[in-house]
Structures are given as C-alpha cells and as structure tokens.
Amino acid sequence: MKKVDIAEYGFSLEANLFDLQKRLQTKTWTPDLYDSFYISDPKLRHIHKASVRDRVCNQALFRILYPIFEPIFIHDSYSCRNNKGTHKGVQRLDTFLRQSTQNHTRPVFALKCDIRRFFDSISHEILLNLIKKKVDDPEIIRVLELVVRSFEIEANIGLPLGNVTSQLFTNVYLNELDQFVKHKLKEKYYLRYCDDFIILNTDKSRLESIVHDIEVFLKEKLQLSLHPSKVSIQNVNQGVDFLGYVVLPHYRVLRTSTKKRMFRNVQKLKRAHAKDTISFERLNASLNSYRGILSHCKGHKLNQTLDEPS
C-alpha cells in the first residue's frame, strides 16, 4: 500500500479548496459527473455520489439554506433534521396513538402512504420556485440551479440519492404536503419521514376521503403520485408499521423483515470474525449498533440472541 504524505495531502486539499473558491467567485464552477453505484438498504437503491469538491460546495449550500428553511417546517417531519430521526419519529407515533385512542380506550385508524418514485419524480422547476420564495440572493440561486440541474432522470426531473442538499430539498418539496395536511385538511395526528407518512383518525371514512384529496394535491401542485400498493388503512390495535418498528398498544416490536435482516448480518459478521477477516472491535461495534436499535422496542430476548455463538 502506498504511504500517504500527510503534508502533501494537506497541501492538495488546501489547493483544491482555494480552487473551488476561485471558481465560485469567477462563476466558472460547474458540477462534476456523479459516481453511480447500487446499495441494498434493504431494497436496492441507485446512489449518485458527487465528487469531493462538489460535496464541499453542497455542504456549504446546506449550511446556508438549512437555517432559512428549518423554521417553516412542521414539527412532525423527522427525516434529515437536527434533533429528529427515525427513533424520534417512532416515539412521536407512540404518543399520537396514546392521545388519539385516549390511552387505547377507543378505536382509531391509521392511514399509511408512500410516494411513488419520489426522488426520481421531483420537478426541478417546482423545487427552484419553492426555494426562491425564501432565498433572493442571485448568486446563491445561480449555484443552486447548477446543483439541482446537475442530475436528471428525464428532462428537468429527479434528484440524486446521495447529495446532502437533496436531503434538504426533499423536505422543502414535501413541506407543501405537510402544510396542506395540517392547515387545509386540518389533521392533528400527522407525521412524515421522507416520503412515508401516517395520519391517525377515529373516522375511517374520513381517511378514505383524505386519500383522494392528497392524490389530487400531489398531482396538481407537486407532480407526484402515491404508490398504489403502499396505501393502507387499518385499525391501530393491529399495530402500526413505521420506520422499522411495529407500534402496538403499550409496546413496540421490531419489524419482522428488519429482525431477519439484522440476524443475517450478525451471522455474517460472526463468521467473518471466526475466520479473522474482521476484528473483534469491528464485530462488537456492529453488535452494539444493533443493541441500540433493540433498546427502542421490546427486544430483551433478541438482545440475548445477539450474544449466542454463530
């Protein structure tokens, strides 16, 4: 393996940062091509990773834009925001279930929806118009346009999975849906994580009519559509599946598919450690990560299973 000269690496990094600064100042910067690859997490996802230089630019844009848009987001969107995340989203769902059912003493129904091909369907024009409502600096807008238009699935459509700016852009885009559900439909028990969202209501027929209202709004305002096979309404006593957990009255469990995937990965790691292809530290770090996941649900027996030999 080639030995890295730290001083030389530091100089190269500094030189590239100054070059990026110069190109931005002289308006000659344009995004590089993306590095494309697939991951399974668990479903197959097509990732487009920007160059190191462009990631620096994306991070700078994110730091400028996040404080501008964060105050306008509703409390109950949980993806890619400070002090939010999957566990906070599941905890909030638990709270909503207790409140709406009056501590599980009355029937409540959960509408679950997923947006079809969300990242691949985002309109550049709609997104940029939404951003321009809050940002009027022409230079920031110019660079933003370059970033947004640096990727497309079809003409002026699509965002890359992988950019830190894409994470913020999706919240800007779907904040329109959030505001519609909260202030037009006036639904109290609504929460969203990226393109997955849940609404709770005591009236099942009300939720059925809401599906139509949301479909119309998404199509007319955002050029999006619901995934036809991922819209469901069910009694919450059956458990509400959200973000890898199933929330039931009085407790929550790990989703079956998540549990199976976790133990497949654990067995692979243990076999790799037995063959000395990974260190004990690497194995233990992964096991601790899974213990963290189990700490948010009824997982005592699963925790014990983690320590069993392969």
Coordinates of C-alpha atoms in Angstrom, one line a residue:
M1 CA 0.0 0.0 0.0
K2 CA 1.3 3.4 -0.9
K3 CA 2.3 5.6 2.0
V4 CA 0.3 8.8 2.2
D5 CA 2.4 12.0 2.7
I6 CA 0.1 13.9 5.2
A7 CA 1.8 17.3 4.4
E8 CA 1.4 16.7 0.7
Y9 CA -2.3 15.6 1.2
G10 CA -3.0 18.7 3.3
F11 CA -1.5 21.0 0.7
S12 CA -3.5 19.3 -2.1
L13 CA -6.7 19.7 0.0
E14 CA -6.0 23.3 0.7
A15 CA -5.2 24.0 -3.0
N16 CA -8.4 22.4 -4.1
L17 CA -10.4 24.4 -1.7
F18 CA -8.9 27.6 -2.9
D19 CA -9.5 26.5 -6.5
L20 CA -13.2 25.9 -5.6
Q21 CA -13.4 29.3 -4.0
K22 CA -11.9 30.9 -7.1
R23 CA -14.3 29.1 -9.5
L24 CA -17.3 30.1 -7.4
Q25 CA -16.1 33.7 -7.3
T26 CA -15.5 33.9 -11.1
K27 CA -18.7 31.9 -11.8
T28 CA -16.8 29.2 -13.7
W29 CA -17.7 26.3 -11.3
T30 CA -19.8 23.6 -12.7
P31 CA -20.7 20.2 -11.0
D32 CA -18.6 17.1 -11.9
L33 CA -20.2 13.9 -13.1
Y34 CA -21.6 11.7 -10.4
D35 CA -20.1 8.4 -9.3
S36 CA -23.0 5.9 -9.7
F37 CA -23.4 2.6 -7.7
Y38 CA -26.1 0.5 -6.0
I39 CA -26.7 -0.4 -2.4
S40 CA -29.2 -2.6 -0.6
D41 CA -30.7 -0.9 2.4
P42 CA -32.7 -3.3 2.4
K43 CA -34.2 -2.6 -1.1
L44 CA -32.0 -1.8 -4.0
R45 CA -31.2 1.9 -4.3
H46 CA -29.3 3.7 -7.0
I47 CA -26.9 6.1 -5.4
H48 CA -25.2 9.0 -7.2
K49 CA -22.2 10.4 -5.2
A50 CA -20.8 13.8 -6.0
S51 CA -17.0 14.4 -6.2
V52 CA -15.2 15.6 -3.1
R53 CA -15.0 19.1 -4.4
D54 CA -18.7 19.2 -5.2
R55 CA -19.6 17.7 -1.8
V56 CA -17.8 20.7 -0.2
C57 CA -19.9 23.0 -2.2
N58 CA -23.1 21.1 -1.4
Q59 CA -22.3 21.2 2.3
A60 CA -21.7 25.0 2.1
L61 CA -25.1 25.4 0.4
F62 CA -26.8 23.2 3.0
R63 CA -25.3 25.3 5.9
I64 CA -26.7 28.5 4.2
L65 CA -30.1 27.1 3.4
Y66 CA -30.9 24.9 6.5
P67 CA -31.4 27.8 8.9
I68 CA -33.6 29.5 6.4
F69 CA -36.0 26.6 5.9
E70 CA -35.9 24.8 9.2
P71 CA -38.3 27.4 10.9
I72 CA -41.0 26.9 8.3
F73 CA -41.1 23.1 8.6
I74 CA -43.8 21.5 10.7
H75 CA -42.7 19.8 14.0
D76 CA -43.7 16.3 12.8
S77 CA -41.4 15.8 9.8
Y78 CA -38.5 13.7 11.0
S79 CA -36.1 13.0 8.1
C80 CA -32.7 14.7 7.9
R81 CA -33.4 17.4 10.5
N82 CA -31.5 18.3 13.7
N83 CA -32.8 16.5 16.8
K84 CA -35.2 14.4 14.7
G85 CA -34.6 11.0 13.1
T86 CA -36.2 7.6 13.0
H87 CA -36.4 6.9 16.7
K88 CA -37.9 10.3 17.5
G89 CA -40.5 9.6 14.7
V90 CA -41.4 6.3 16.2
Q91 CA -41.7 7.8 19.7
R92 CA -43.9 10.5 18.4
L93 CA -46.2 7.9 16.7
D94 CA -46.4 6.2 20.1
T95 CA -47.5 9.5 21.7
F96 CA -50.0 10.1 18.9
L97 CA -51.5 6.6 19.3
R98 CA -52.0 7.1 23.1
Q99 CA -53.5 10.6 22.6
S100 CA -55.8 9.7 19.7
T101 CA -57.1 6.4 21.3
Q102 CA -57.4 8.1 24.7
N103 CA -54.9 5.5 26.1
H104 CA -56.3 2.7 23.9
T105 CA -59.9 3.0 25.0
R106 CA -61.4 3.9 21.6
P107 CA -60.9 2.7 18.1
V108 CA -58.6 4.7 15.8
F109 CA -57.4 4.1 12.3
A110 CA -54.1 4.7 10.6
L111 CA -53.7 5.8 7.0
K112 CA -50.2 4.9 5.7
C113 CA -48.9 6.3 2.4
D114 CA -45.8 6.2 0.4
I115 CA -45.0 8.4 -2.6
R116 CA -44.2 6.6 -5.8
R117 CA -40.6 7.0 -7.1
F118 CA -40.2 10.1 -5.0
F119 CA -36.6 11.2 -5.7
D120 CA -37.0 10.3 -9.4
S121 CA -40.1 12.4 -9.7
I122 CA -39.2 15.8 -8.2
S123 CA -39.6 18.6 -10.6
H124 CA -36.6 21.0 -10.9
E125 CA -38.9 23.9 -11.7
I126 CA -41.2 23.4 -8.8
L127 CA -38.3 22.9 -6.4
L128 CA -36.5 26.0 -7.5
N129 CA -39.6 28.1 -7.3
L130 CA -40.2 27.0 -3.8
I131 CA -36.6 27.8 -2.8
K132 CA -36.9 31.3 -4.5
K133 CA -39.8 32.1 -2.2
K134 CA -37.3 32.2 0.7
V135 CA -34.0 32.9 -1.0
D136 CA -33.4 36.0 -3.1
D137 CA -29.6 36.2 -3.3
P138 CA -28.9 35.9 -7.1
E139 CA -25.5 34.2 -6.6
I140 CA -26.9 31.5 -4.3
I141 CA -29.8 30.9 -6.7
R142 CA -27.3 30.6 -9.6
V143 CA -25.2 28.0 -7.8
L144 CA -28.4 26.2 -6.6
E145 CA -29.7 25.9 -10.1
L146 CA -26.4 24.3 -11.2
V147 CA -26.7 21.8 -8.4
V148 CA -30.3 21.0 -9.0
R149 CA -29.9 20.7 -12.8
S150 CA -26.7 18.6 -12.4
F151 CA -28.8 15.4 -12.3
E152 CA -32.0 14.3 -14.0
I153 CA -33.9 11.1 -14.7
E154 CA -35.7 12.8 -17.5
A155 CA -35.8 16.4 -18.7
N156 CA -35.8 18.6 -15.6
I157 CA -37.0 15.8 -13.3
G158 CA -35.2 14.0 -10.5
L159 CA -32.7 14.4 -7.6
P160 CA -29.7 12.2 -6.8
L161 CA -29.8 10.0 -3.7
G162 CA -26.5 10.9 -2.0
N163 CA -26.3 14.7 -2.0
V164 CA -26.7 16.4 1.4
T165 CA -28.6 19.1 -0.5
S166 CA -31.0 16.5 -1.8
Q167 CA -32.0 15.7 1.8
L168 CA -32.9 19.3 2.4
F169 CA -34.6 19.7 -1.0
T170 CA -36.9 16.8 -0.3
N171 CA -38.1 18.5 3.0
V172 CA -38.6 21.8 1.1
Y173 CA -40.6 20.0 -1.5
L174 CA -42.8 17.9 0.8
N175 CA -43.3 20.8 3.3
E176 CA -46.0 21.8 0.8
L177 CA -47.8 18.5 1.5
D178 CA -47.2 18.9 5.3
Q179 CA -48.8 22.4 5.2
F180 CA -51.7 21.1 3.2
V181 CA -52.5 18.2 5.5
K182 CA -52.0 20.3 8.7
H183 CA -53.7 23.5 7.7
K184 CA -56.1 22.7 4.8
L185 CA -57.2 19.2 5.8
K186 CA -56.6 20.1 9.5
E187 CA -55.4 16.7 10.5
K188 CA -54.0 16.8 14.0
Y189 CA -52.2 13.4 14.0
Y190 CA -49.9 13.5 11.0
L191 CA -46.2 12.7 10.8
R192 CA -43.8 12.2 7.9
Y193 CA -40.4 10.7 7.4
C194 CA -39.1 11.5 3.9
D195 CA -41.8 10.2 1.5
D196 CA -43.6 7.9 4.1
F197 CA -46.3 9.5 6.1
I198 CA -49.1 8.5 8.6
I199 CA -52.4 10.1 9.6
L200 CA -54.5 8.9 12.5
N201 CA -58.2 9.5 12.8
T202 CA -61.2 7.9 14.6
D203 CA -63.2 8.1 11.4
K204 CA -62.2 5.5 8.8
S205 CA -64.4 7.1 6.0
R206 CA -62.6 10.4 6.7
L207 CA -59.3 8.8 6.0
E208 CA -60.6 7.2 2.8
S209 CA -61.7 10.7 1.5
I210 CA -58.3 12.2 2.5
V211 CA -56.5 9.7 0.2
H212 CA -58.3 11.3 -2.7
D213 CA -57.6 14.8 -1.5
I214 CA -53.9 14.1 -1.1
E215 CA -53.7 12.4 -4.5
V216 CA -55.2 15.5 -6.2
F217 CA -52.9 17.8 -4.3
L218 CA -49.7 15.8 -5.1
K219 CA -50.6 15.6 -8.8
E220 CA -51.6 19.2 -9.3
K221 CA -49.1 21.0 -7.0
L222 CA -46.0 18.8 -6.9
Q223 CA -46.3 16.4 -9.9
L224 CA -46.2 13.4 -7.6
S225 CA -48.4 10.4 -7.0
L226 CA -49.0 7.9 -4.2
H227 CA -47.6 4.4 -4.6
P228 CA -50.8 2.4 -5.3
S229 CA -49.7 -0.7 -3.4
K230 CA -48.4 1.2 -0.4
V231 CA -51.6 3.0 0.7
S232 CA -53.4 1.3 3.6
I233 CA -55.9 2.0 6.3
Q234 CA -56.1 -0.3 9.3
N235 CA -57.2 -0.3 13.0
V236 CA -54.2 0.7 15.1
N237 CA -54.8 -2.2 17.5
Q238 CA -53.3 -4.4 14.8
G239 CA -50.1 -2.5 15.1
V240 CA -48.7 0.4 13.0
D241 CA -45.6 -0.5 11.0
F242 CA -43.3 2.6 10.7
L243 CA -39.6 3.1 10.3
G244 CA -38.6 -0.5 11.0
Y245 CA -40.8 -0.9 14.1
V246 CA -44.4 -2.1 14.7
V247 CA -46.1 0.1 17.3
L248 CA -48.7 -1.8 19.3
P249 CA -50.9 -0.8 22.3
H250 CA -48.5 -0.5 25.3
Y251 CA -45.3 -1.7 23.5
R252 CA -43.4 -1.8 20.2
V253 CA -41.5 -4.6 18.4
L254 CA -39.0 -4.8 15.6
R255 CA -40.5 -5.3 12.2
T256 CA -40.1 -9.0 11.2
S257 CA -38.2 -8.2 8.0
T258 CA -35.9 -5.8 9.9
K259 CA -35.3 -8.5 12.5
K260 CA -34.5 -11.2 9.9
R261 CA -32.1 -8.9 8.1
M262 CA -30.4 -7.9 11.4
F263 CA -29.7 -11.6 12.3
R264 CA -28.5 -12.4 8.8
N265 CA -26.0 -9.6 9.1
V266 CA -24.9 -10.6 12.6
Q267 CA -24.3 -14.2 11.5
K268 CA -22.2 -13.0 8.6
L269 CA -20.1 -10.8 10.9
K270 CA -19.6 -13.6 13.4
R271 CA -18.4 -16.0 10.7
A272 CA -16.1 -13.3 9.3
H273 CA -14.7 -12.8 12.8
A274 CA -14.2 -16.6 13.3
K275 CA -12.1 -16.5 10.1
D276 CA -10.1 -13.5 11.3
T277 CA -11.3 -11.4 8.4
I278 CA -12.7 -8.7 10.7
S279 CA -11.5 -7.7 14.1
F280 CA -13.3 -8.2 17.4
E281 CA -13.7 -4.4 17.7
R282 CA -15.5 -4.3 14.4
L283 CA -17.8 -7.1 15.4
N284 CA -18.5 -5.6 18.8
A285 CA -19.2 -2.2 17.3
S286 CA -21.8 -3.7 15.0
L287 CA -23.4 -5.7 17.8
N288 CA -23.6 -2.5 19.9
S289 CA -25.3 -0.8 17.0
Y290 CA -27.9 -3.5 16.8
R291 CA -28.4 -3.4 20.6
G292 CA -29.1 0.3 20.2
I293 CA -31.9 -0.5 17.7
L294 CA -33.3 -3.1 20.1
S295 CA -33.3 -0.6 23.0
H296 CA -36.2 1.2 21.4
C297 CA -38.5 -1.7 21.4
K298 CA -39.4 -4.9 23.3
G299 CA -36.2 -6.7 22.4
H300 CA -34.8 -8.4 25.5
K301 CA -34.9 -11.9 24.0
L302 CA -33.4 -10.7 20.8
N303 CA -30.7 -9.0 22.7
Q304 CA -29.8 -12.3 24.3
T305 CA -29.7 -13.9 20.9
L306 CA -27.1 -11.4 19.7
D307 CA -24.6 -12.9 22.1
E308 CA -25.2 -16.5 21.1
P309 CA -22.4 -18.2 19.1
S310 CA -22.9 -18.5 15.3

